Amino acid sequence: MFTLAEVASLNDIQPTYRILKPWWDVFMDYLAVVMLMVAIFAGTMQLTKDQVVCLPVLQSTVNSKAQPSTSGKADFTTVETTTGQGEDTSMRAVSFGSAPTVTPDVPLSRATSSQYQPTESGQELKKEQKDSSGRKTNLDFQQYVFINQMCYHLALPWYSKYFPYLVLIHTIILIVSSNFWFKYPKTCSKIEHFVSILGKCFESPWTTKALSETACEDSEENKQRLTGAQSLPKYVSTSSDEGSPSASTPMITKSGFKFSADKPLIEVPSVTILDKKDGEQAKALFEKVRKFRAHVEDSDLIYKLYVGQTVIKTVKFIFILCYTANFVNTISFEHICNPKVEHLIGYTQFECTHNMAYMLKKLLISYISLICVYGFICLYTLFWLFRIPLKEYSFEKVREESSFSDIPDVKNDFAFLLHMVDQYDQLYSKRFGVFLSEVSENKLREISLNHEWTFEKLRQHVSRNAQDKQELHLFMLSGVPDAVFDLTDLDVLKLELIPEAKIPAKISQMTNLQELHLCHCPAKVEQTAFSFLRDHLRCLHVKFTDVAEIPAWVYLLRNLRELYLIGNLNSENNKMIGLESLRELRHLKILHVKSNLTKIPPNITDVAPHLTKLVIHNDGTKLVVLNSLKKMTNVAELELQNCELERIPHAIFSLSNLQELDLKSNSIRTIEEIISFQHLKRLTCLKLWHNKIVSVPSSITHIKNLESLYLSNNKLESLPAAVFSLQKLRCLDVSYNSIALIPVEIGLLQNLQHFHITGNKVDVLPKQLFKCVKLRTLSLGQNCITSIPDKVSQLLQLTHLELKGNCLDRLPATLGQCQLLRKSGLVVEDHLFDALPPEVKEVLNQDTSIPFANGI
């Protein structure tokens, strides 16, 4: 037999591991000990006192030897036997019923109506007239022992007999499941190493000194010490600190680049933080932390094992609860036993009592209560495990509370262990974070810059751009002031001609920052800052002279939505594009390239599957190779401007999802290929402006879903009737051509909202034009129009009317009936406006703002 202490030792762990035991594990350990006590107590009681006592149930016929006669009804007889070493054996019979019963070979008088009348077991009834005090069964002591043992195994439910052992087995399984991750070799070694390093980092003088120096960094005392140290930063340590950065988290390296983190260049003997011995110990700890992180972050075995053992405990709880709850009602004090040993005993049925029934039932209820509490804690543990990503750990709070803004986030088992430590005491991870940071940086140049560019001065330079966003533009500085990153409400940051620009981790507090401009500014980014930009930056503008100036981390901004590249993308031999892979830009939707391309860079196809808008602005260099366009099947907007195209590229006809095509400022003369646009079912906007187009083919009617057509600044002399068969057309721009006549078919465009024909040779407006009652914008300036028909009043939705530069001598008074037209939307010579009737001018001068839908 084993003791409670021996079983409880399974639940013991090394004292140093207690920092990895959250409150729920500690509470479950105590519950397991209580369940162990229940099991051992129940087992002890069962081994010492558990027994079943049975008496036969008397019937009218017992066996062939004796045929008792009854004159009444006999229900049952209960016999209680008590055995003990060195004690006399006594039997007591109790009869129930009102009629006498005759047992074999023993004449009995009438049974009294009283329920319990005891008789001496060794006394015989000599007088029939004497009242009987019991029923004689003719069973001796050995027969009672035999039947008690038989009924113990036959009549008692199995759970009543094995309850203590089941509880013991279940509890041992739960204890082993709770502490298996501390015993399994592959995880035990990592845990032991982690706990050892954590303890040394927590007790290291370097941690205490570094955090205390951080706390008083901005204090007046620190400023005085900076002055006394010849304007050198107080927190720069002696040679004992130089090794710290080398043990920090390794920089992310991709394509030969590294995130910047300068090591300290200056030593200040008068401001010694640690002595030589402590400095060497800190350097060793940095090295250990770096190697441990590299080793542990590669896998998540500890996390999976902890989740697995928690799941096992939860499943075990459900299993125990499901089958145990069914046995509560089966534990009973009284049992009926039919042992089928009539040939040995002479009776077929026995009434038995289980003396441990009530105790077992109470212990079972107590055990169920304990296991329920245990199970609820397991469920809470699972909730905690899956509520937050425990394989990622952020030192954001530490970065906010200290100057160590370069502490990197960790992942996998390293992150999980830190989460577990936080449940014990968050101070451990805070002090541990010091050894993940490059704490020794050169601050001298930054201090001078920060003194000049204070928060108040930078706030004065913040302005609002055209998109009503807060914007800060820094030009030709020696670096980026730290106070910039305190402008947490900044939306747009522009850095221009700052060759030594460094973006620190402090940028992570600029939660509103979504747009960044780098103009001839090859900025270096710290790892934590890169993580922030990678997750939060949505729009990036990079202007450069040579492709090598593009920061390599730009190609890793996986959450970037818009990328604008302005500069020379050709290499020195001018034969191949120097743009690096864009494969990591998984969420890039808009790519804008303004360069001197001769072909579309093949690297652009890396983002082709999810790119929705591609803009290429050339400087006049002829774009020859366009085959890469065929792979961009999801592109909805395509702009090829100033690319010296002479015809519409055939590759465009493969873009089945294309909705808008802009071929501005090319050398296109003919657009006969426009018939192929019929395969582009989603094409709604076609911009062929600023070309040399002389005619529009009738095949344009095949673009049935076209809503906007821009043909301005071409060499058109007429508009074919086919254009006016586009029933969905809402915007038509044919400005600055040589069109002399507006066809009467224009009245067919019932959905037309914007019509621009400025800078042509039109002299007469057809009355059918005013059937386009949905017109909002009508641009008729710089033509030869001599009069405006009164039917202009039919354009009730008109908000902009341009008439300047014509041959008008008056304006129709019906202009006042255009309810939405105001003077600000009427572009006309002043003398024509002044000639209008006063009531019309009063209507047009009304300063009311009537909401209306914007253009397309």
CSV table of N, CA and C in Angstrom, one decimal, residues 278-398:
chain,number,residue,atom,x,y,z
A,278,ASP,N,30.2,42.8,-14.0
A,278,ASP,CA,28.8,42.8,-14.3
A,278,ASP,C,28.6,42.9,-15.8
A,279,GLY,N,29.5,43.7,-16.4
A,279,GLY,CA,29.4,43.9,-17.9
A,279,GLY,C,29.6,42.6,-18.7
A,280,GLU,N,30.7,41.9,-18.2
A,280,GLU,CA,30.9,40.6,-18.9
A,280,GLU,C,29.7,39.6,-18.7
A,281,GLN,N,29.2,39.6,-17.5
A,281,GLN,CA,28.0,38.8,-17.3
A,281,GLN,C,26.8,39.2,-18.2
A,282,ALA,N,26.6,40.5,-18.3
A,282,ALA,CA,25.6,41.0,-19.2
A,282,ALA,C,25.8,40.6,-20.6
A,283,LYS,N,27.1,40.7,-21.1
A,283,LYS,CA,27.4,40.3,-22.5
A,283,LYS,C,27.1,38.8,-22.7
A,284,ALA,N,27.5,38.0,-21.6
A,284,ALA,CA,27.2,36.5,-21.8
A,284,ALA,C,25.7,36.3,-21.8
A,285,LEU,N,25.0,37.0,-21.0
A,285,LEU,CA,23.5,36.8,-21.0
A,285,LEU,C,22.9,37.2,-22.4
A,286,PHE,N,23.4,38.3,-23.0
A,286,PHE,CA,22.9,38.7,-24.3
A,286,PHE,C,23.2,37.5,-25.3
A,287,GLU,N,24.3,36.9,-25.2
A,287,GLU,CA,24.7,35.9,-26.1
A,287,GLU,C,23.8,34.7,-25.9
A,288,LYS,N,23.5,34.3,-24.6
A,288,LYS,CA,22.7,33.2,-24.3
A,288,LYS,C,21.2,33.5,-24.8
A,289,VAL,N,20.7,34.7,-24.5
A,289,VAL,CA,19.4,35.0,-25.0
A,289,VAL,C,19.2,34.9,-26.5
A,290,ARG,N,20.2,35.4,-27.2
A,290,ARG,CA,20.2,35.4,-28.6
A,290,ARG,C,20.1,34.0,-29.2
A,291,LYS,N,21.0,33.1,-28.6
A,291,LYS,CA,21.1,31.7,-29.1
A,291,LYS,C,19.8,31.0,-28.6
A,292,PHE,N,19.3,31.3,-27.4
A,292,PHE,CA,18.1,30.6,-27.0
A,292,PHE,C,16.9,31.0,-27.8
A,293,ARG,N,16.8,32.2,-28.2
A,293,ARG,CA,15.7,32.7,-29.0
A,293,ARG,C,15.8,32.0,-30.4
A,294,ALA,N,17.0,32.0,-31.0
A,294,ALA,CA,17.1,31.4,-32.3
A,294,ALA,C,16.7,29.9,-32.2
A,295,HIS,N,17.0,29.3,-31.1
A,295,HIS,CA,16.7,27.8,-30.9
A,295,HIS,C,15.2,27.6,-30.7
A,296,VAL,N,14.6,28.4,-29.8
A,296,VAL,CA,13.3,28.1,-29.4
A,296,VAL,C,12.2,28.6,-30.4
A,297,GLU,N,12.5,29.7,-31.1
A,297,GLU,CA,11.6,30.3,-32.0
A,297,GLU,C,11.3,29.4,-33.2
A,298,ASP,N,12.2,28.4,-33.4
A,298,ASP,CA,12.0,27.6,-34.6
A,298,ASP,C,10.9,26.6,-34.5
A,299,SER,N,10.4,26.3,-33.3
A,299,SER,CA,9.3,25.3,-33.1
A,299,SER,C,8.3,25.8,-32.1
A,300,ASP,N,7.2,25.1,-32.1
A,300,ASP,CA,6.1,25.4,-31.1
A,300,ASP,C,5.7,24.2,-30.4
A,301,LEU,N,6.7,23.3,-30.1
A,301,LEU,CA,6.4,22.0,-29.4
A,301,LEU,C,5.9,22.2,-28.0
A,302,ILE,N,6.5,23.2,-27.3
A,302,ILE,CA,6.0,23.4,-25.9
A,302,ILE,C,4.5,23.9,-25.9
A,303,TYR,N,4.2,24.8,-26.8
A,303,TYR,CA,2.8,25.2,-26.9
A,303,TYR,C,1.9,24.1,-27.3
A,304,LYS,N,2.3,23.3,-28.3
A,304,LYS,CA,1.4,22.2,-28.7
A,304,LYS,C,1.2,21.2,-27.6
A,305,LEU,N,2.3,20.9,-26.8
A,305,LEU,CA,2.2,19.9,-25.8
A,305,LEU,C,1.3,20.4,-24.6
A,306,TYR,N,1.4,21.7,-24.3
A,306,TYR,CA,0.6,22.2,-23.3
A,306,TYR,C,-0.9,22.2,-23.7
A,307,VAL,N,-1.1,22.6,-24.9
A,307,VAL,CA,-2.5,22.5,-25.5
A,307,VAL,C,-3.0,21.1,-25.4
A,308,GLY,N,-2.1,20.2,-25.9
A,308,GLY,CA,-2.5,18.8,-25.9
A,308,GLY,C,-2.9,18.2,-24.5
A,309,GLN,N,-2.1,18.5,-23.5
A,309,GLN,CA,-2.4,18.0,-22.2
A,309,GLN,C,-3.6,18.7,-21.6
A,310,THR,N,-3.9,19.9,-22.0
A,310,THR,CA,-5.1,20.6,-21.5
A,310,THR,C,-6.3,20.0,-22.2
A,311,VAL,N,-6.2,19.6,-23.4
A,311,VAL,CA,-7.3,19.0,-24.1
A,311,VAL,C,-7.6,17.6,-23.5
A,312,ILE,N,-6.5,16.9,-23.2
A,312,ILE,CA,-6.7,15.6,-22.6
A,312,ILE,C,-7.4,15.7,-21.3
A,313,LYS,N,-7.0,16.7,-20.5
A,313,LYS,CA,-7.7,16.8,-19.2
A,313,LYS,C,-9.2,17.2,-19.4
A,314,THR,N,-9.4,18.0,-20.4
A,314,THR,CA,-10.8,18.4,-20.6
A,314,THR,C,-11.6,17.2,-21.1
A,315,VAL,N,-11.1,16.4,-22.0
A,315,VAL,CA,-11.8,15.2,-22.4
A,315,VAL,C,-12.0,14.2,-21.3
A,316,LYS,N,-11.0,14.1,-20.4
A,316,LYS,CA,-11.1,13.3,-19.3
A,316,LYS,C,-12.2,13.7,-18.3
A,317,PHE,N,-12.2,15.0,-18.1
A,317,PHE,CA,-13.3,15.6,-17.3
A,317,PHE,C,-14.7,15.2,-17.8
A,318,ILE,N,-14.8,15.4,-19.1
A,318,ILE,CA,-16.2,15.1,-19.8
A,318,ILE,C,-16.5,13.7,-19.6
A,319,PHE,N,-15.5,12.8,-19.9
A,319,PHE,CA,-15.7,11.4,-19.8
A,319,PHE,C,-16.1,11.0,-18.3
A,320,ILE,N,-15.4,11.5,-17.3
A,320,ILE,CA,-15.7,11.1,-16.0
A,320,ILE,C,-17.0,11.6,-15.6
A,321,LEU,N,-17.4,12.8,-16.0
A,321,LEU,CA,-18.7,13.4,-15.6
A,321,LEU,C,-19.8,12.6,-16.2
A,322,CYS,N,-19.6,12.2,-17.5
A,322,CYS,CA,-20.7,11.5,-18.2
A,322,CYS,C,-21.1,10.2,-17.6
A,323,TYR,N,-20.0,9.4,-17.3
A,323,TYR,CA,-20.4,8.1,-16.8
A,323,TYR,C,-20.6,8.0,-15.2
A,324,THR,N,-20.0,9.0,-14.5
A,324,THR,CA,-20.1,9.0,-13.1
A,324,THR,C,-21.5,9.5,-12.6
A,325,ALA,N,-22.0,10.5,-13.3
A,325,ALA,CA,-23.3,11.0,-12.9
A,325,ALA,C,-24.4,10.0,-13.0
A,326,ASN,N,-24.2,9.0,-13.8
A,326,ASN,CA,-25.3,7.9,-14.0
A,326,ASN,C,-25.3,7.0,-12.8
A,327,PHE,N,-24.2,7.0,-12.0
A,327,PHE,CA,-24.1,6.0,-10.9
A,327,PHE,C,-24.5,6.5,-9.6
A,328,VAL,N,-24.8,7.8,-9.5
A,328,VAL,CA,-25.2,8.4,-8.2
A,328,VAL,C,-26.4,7.7,-7.6
A,329,ASN,N,-27.4,7.5,-8.5
A,329,ASN,CA,-28.6,6.8,-8.0
A,329,ASN,C,-28.5,5.3,-7.8
A,330,THR,N,-27.5,4.7,-8.3
A,330,THR,CA,-27.4,3.3,-8.2
A,330,THR,C,-26.8,2.8,-6.9
A,331,ILE,N,-26.2,3.8,-6.2
A,331,ILE,CA,-25.7,3.4,-4.9
A,331,ILE,C,-26.8,3.5,-3.9
A,332,SER,N,-27.2,2.3,-3.3
A,332,SER,CA,-28.3,2.2,-2.4
A,332,SER,C,-28.0,1.4,-1.2
A,333,PHE,N,-28.7,1.6,-0.1
A,333,PHE,CA,-28.5,0.9,1.1
A,333,PHE,C,-29.1,-0.5,1.0
A,334,GLU,N,-30.2,-0.7,0.4
A,334,GLU,CA,-30.9,-2.0,0.3
A,334,GLU,C,-30.8,-2.6,-1.1
A,335,HIS,N,-30.6,-3.9,-1.2
A,335,HIS,CA,-30.5,-4.6,-2.4
A,335,HIS,C,-31.2,-5.9,-2.4
A,336,ILE,N,-31.7,-6.4,-3.4
A,336,ILE,CA,-32.3,-7.7,-3.5
A,336,ILE,C,-31.3,-8.6,-4.3
A,337,CYS,N,-31.1,-9.8,-3.7
A,337,CYS,CA,-30.1,-10.7,-4.2
A,337,CYS,C,-30.7,-12.0,-4.5
A,338,ASN,N,-30.4,-12.5,-5.7
A,338,ASN,CA,-30.9,-13.9,-6.1
A,338,ASN,C,-29.7,-14.7,-6.6
A,339,PRO,N,-29.0,-15.3,-5.6
A,339,PRO,CA,-27.7,-15.9,-5.9
A,339,PRO,C,-27.8,-17.3,-6.6
A,340,LYS,N,-29.0,-17.9,-6.7
A,340,LYS,CA,-29.1,-19.2,-7.3
A,340,LYS,C,-28.3,-20.3,-6.6
A,341,VAL,N,-28.4,-20.2,-5.3
A,341,VAL,CA,-27.7,-21.3,-4.5
A,341,VAL,C,-28.7,-21.9,-3.6
A,342,GLU,N,-29.9,-22.2,-4.1
A,342,GLU,CA,-31.0,-22.8,-3.3
A,342,GLU,C,-30.6,-24.2,-2.8
A,343,HIS,N,-29.8,-24.9,-3.6
A,343,HIS,CA,-29.4,-26.2,-3.2
A,343,HIS,C,-28.4,-26.2,-2.1
A,344,LEU,N,-27.8,-25.1,-1.8
A,344,LEU,CA,-26.9,-25.0,-0.7
A,344,LEU,C,-27.5,-24.3,0.5
A,345,ILE,N,-28.4,-23.4,0.3
A,345,ILE,CA,-28.9,-22.6,1.4
A,345,ILE,C,-30.4,-22.9,1.7
A,346,GLY,N,-31.1,-23.2,0.7
A,346,GLY,CA,-32.5,-23.5,0.8
A,346,GLY,C,-33.4,-22.3,0.6
A,347,TYR,N,-32.8,-21.2,0.2
A,347,TYR,CA,-33.6,-20.0,-0.1
A,347,TYR,C,-33.2,-19.4,-1.5
A,348,THR,N,-34.1,-18.8,-2.1
A,348,THR,CA,-33.8,-18.3,-3.5
A,348,THR,C,-33.6,-16.8,-3.5
A,349,GLN,N,-34.1,-16.1,-2.6
A,349,GLN,CA,-34.0,-14.6,-2.6
A,349,GLN,C,-33.6,-14.1,-1.2
A,350,PHE,N,-32.8,-13.0,-1.3
A,350,PHE,CA,-32.3,-12.4,0.0
A,350,PHE,C,-32.4,-10.9,-0.1
A,351,GLU,N,-32.6,-10.3,1.0
A,351,GLU,CA,-32.7,-8.9,1.2
A,351,GLU,C,-31.3,-8.5,1.8
A,352,CYS,N,-30.6,-7.6,1.2
A,352,CYS,CA,-29.2,-7.2,1.7
A,352,CYS,C,-29.1,-5.8,1.9
A,353,THR,N,-28.2,-5.4,2.8
A,353,THR,CA,-27.9,-4.0,3.1
A,353,THR,C,-26.5,-3.8,3.0
A,354,HIS,N,-26.1,-2.6,2.4
A,354,HIS,CA,-24.7,-2.2,2.2
A,354,HIS,C,-24.4,-1.1,3.2
A,355,ASN,N,-23.5,-1.4,4.1
A,355,ASN,CA,-23.3,-0.4,5.2
A,355,ASN,C,-22.5,0.8,4.8
A,356,MET,N,-21.8,0.7,3.6
A,356,MET,CA,-21.0,1.9,3.1
A,356,MET,C,-21.8,2.7,2.1
A,357,ALA,N,-23.0,2.4,1.9
A,357,ALA,CA,-23.8,3.1,0.8
A,357,ALA,C,-23.8,4.6,1.0
A,358,TYR,N,-24.3,5.0,2.1
A,358,TYR,CA,-24.5,6.4,2.3
A,358,TYR,C,-23.1,7.2,2.3
A,359,MET,N,-22.1,6.6,2.8
A,359,MET,CA,-20.8,7.2,2.8
A,359,MET,C,-20.3,7.3,1.4
A,360,LEU,N,-20.4,6.2,0.6
A,360,LEU,CA,-19.9,6.3,-0.8
A,360,LEU,C,-20.7,7.3,-1.6
A,361,LYS,N,-22.0,7.4,-1.3
A,361,LYS,CA,-22.8,8.3,-2.1
A,361,LYS,C,-22.4,9.8,-1.8
A,362,LYS,N,-22.1,10.1,-0.6
A,362,LYS,CA,-21.6,11.4,-0.3
A,362,LYS,C,-20.2,11.7,-0.9
A,363,LEU,N,-19.4,10.6,-0.8
A,363,LEU,CA,-18.0,10.8,-1.4
A,363,LEU,C,-18.1,11.0,-2.9
A,364,LEU,N,-19.1,10.2,-3.5
A,364,LEU,CA,-19.2,10.4,-5.0
A,364,LEU,C,-19.7,11.8,-5.4
A,365,ILE,N,-20.7,12.3,-4.6
A,365,ILE,CA,-21.2,13.6,-4.9
A,365,ILE,C,-20.0,14.7,-4.7
A,366,SER,N,-19.2,14.5,-3.7
A,366,SER,CA,-18.1,15.4,-3.4
A,366,SER,C,-17.1,15.3,-4.6
A,367,TYR,N,-16.9,14.0,-5.1
A,367,TYR,CA,-15.9,13.9,-6.2
A,367,TYR,C,-16.5,14.5,-7.5
A,368,ILE,N,-17.8,14.3,-7.7
A,368,ILE,CA,-18.4,15.0,-8.9
A,368,ILE,C,-18.2,16.5,-8.8
A,369,SER,N,-18.4,17.0,-7.6
A,369,SER,CA,-18.3,18.5,-7.5
A,369,SER,C,-16.9,18.9,-7.7
A,370,LEU,N,-15.9,18.2,-7.2
A,370,LEU,CA,-14.5,18.5,-7.5
A,370,LEU,C,-14.2,18.4,-8.9
A,371,ILE,N,-14.6,17.4,-9.6
A,371,ILE,CA,-14.3,17.2,-11.0
A,371,ILE,C,-15.0,18.2,-11.9
A,372,CYS,N,-16.1,18.7,-11.4
A,372,CYS,CA,-16.8,19.8,-12.2
A,372,CYS,C,-16.0,21.1,-12.1
A,373,VAL,N,-15.5,21.4,-10.9
A,373,VAL,CA,-14.7,22.6,-10.7
A,373,VAL,C,-13.4,22.4,-11.6
A,374,TYR,N,-12.8,21.3,-11.5
A,374,TYR,CA,-11.6,21.0,-12.3
A,374,TYR,C,-11.9,21.1,-13.8
A,375,GLY,N,-13.0,20.6,-14.2
A,375,GLY,CA,-13.4,20.7,-15.6
A,375,GLY,C,-13.6,22.2,-16.1
A,376,PHE,N,-14.3,23.0,-15.3
A,376,PHE,CA,-14.5,24.3,-15.6
A,376,PHE,C,-13.2,25.1,-15.7
A,377,ILE,N,-12.2,24.8,-14.9
A,377,ILE,CA,-10.9,25.4,-15.0
A,377,ILE,C,-10.2,25.0,-16.3
A,378,CYS,N,-10.4,23.7,-16.6
A,378,CYS,CA,-9.8,23.3,-17.9
A,378,CYS,C,-10.4,24.0,-19.1
A,379,LEU,N,-11.7,24.2,-19.1
A,379,LEU,CA,-12.4,24.9,-20.1
A,379,LEU,C,-11.9,26.4,-20.2
A,380,TYR,N,-11.7,27.0,-19.0
A,380,TYR,CA,-11.2,28.4,-19.0
A,380,TYR,C,-9.7,28.4,-19.6
A,381,THR,N,-9.0,27.3,-19.2
A,381,THR,CA,-7.6,27.3,-19.8
A,381,THR,C,-7.6,27.2,-21.3
A,382,LEU,N,-8.5,26.4,-21.9
A,382,LEU,CA,-8.6,26.3,-23.3
A,382,LEU,C,-9.1,27.6,-23.9
A,383,PHE,N,-10.0,28.3,-23.2
A,383,PHE,CA,-10.4,29.7,-23.7
A,383,PHE,C,-9.2,30.6,-23.7
A,384,TRP,N,-8.4,30.6,-22.7
A,384,TRP,CA,-7.2,31.4,-22.6
A,384,TRP,C,-6.2,31.1,-23.7
A,385,LEU,N,-6.1,29.8,-24.0
A,385,LEU,CA,-5.1,29.4,-25.0
A,385,LEU,C,-5.5,29.8,-26.4
A,386,PHE,N,-6.8,29.9,-26.7
A,386,PHE,CA,-7.2,30.2,-28.0
A,386,PHE,C,-7.8,31.6,-28.2
A,387,ARG,N,-7.9,32.3,-27.1
A,387,ARG,CA,-8.5,33.7,-27.1
A,387,ARG,C,-7.5,34.6,-27.8
A,388,ILE,N,-6.3,34.5,-27.5
A,388,ILE,CA,-5.2,35.4,-28.1
A,388,ILE,C,-4.2,34.5,-28.7
A,389,PRO,N,-3.5,35.0,-29.7
A,389,PRO,CA,-2.4,34.2,-30.4
A,389,PRO,C,-1.2,34.1,-29.4
A,390,LEU,N,-1.1,33.0,-28.7
A,390,LEU,CA,0.0,32.8,-27.7
A,390,LEU,C,1.3,32.5,-28.4
A,391,LYS,N,1.3,32.3,-29.7
A,391,LYS,CA,2.6,32.0,-30.3
A,391,LYS,C,3.2,33.4,-30.8
A,392,GLU,N,2.6,34.4,-30.4
A,392,GLU,CA,3.2,35.8,-30.7
A,392,GLU,C,3.2,36.6,-29.4
A,393,TYR,N,4.3,37.2,-29.2
A,393,TYR,CA,4.4,38.0,-27.9
A,393,TYR,C,5.0,39.3,-28.3
A,394,SER,N,4.2,40.4,-27.9
A,394,SER,CA,4.6,41.7,-28.2
A,394,SER,C,5.1,42.4,-26.9
A,395,PHE,N,6.3,43.1,-27.0
A,395,PHE,CA,6.8,43.9,-25.9
A,395,PHE,C,6.3,45.3,-26.0
A,396,GLU,N,5.1,45.5,-26.5
A,396,GLU,CA,4.7,46.9,-26.8
A,396,GLU,C,4.6,47.7,-25.5
A,397,LYS,N,4.2,47.1,-24.4
A,397,LYS,CA,4.1,47.9,-23.2
A,397,LYS,C,5.5,48.2,-22.7
A,398,VAL,N,6.4,47.3,-22.8
A,398,VAL,CA,7.8,47.6,-22.5
A,398,VAL,C,8.4,48.7,-23.3
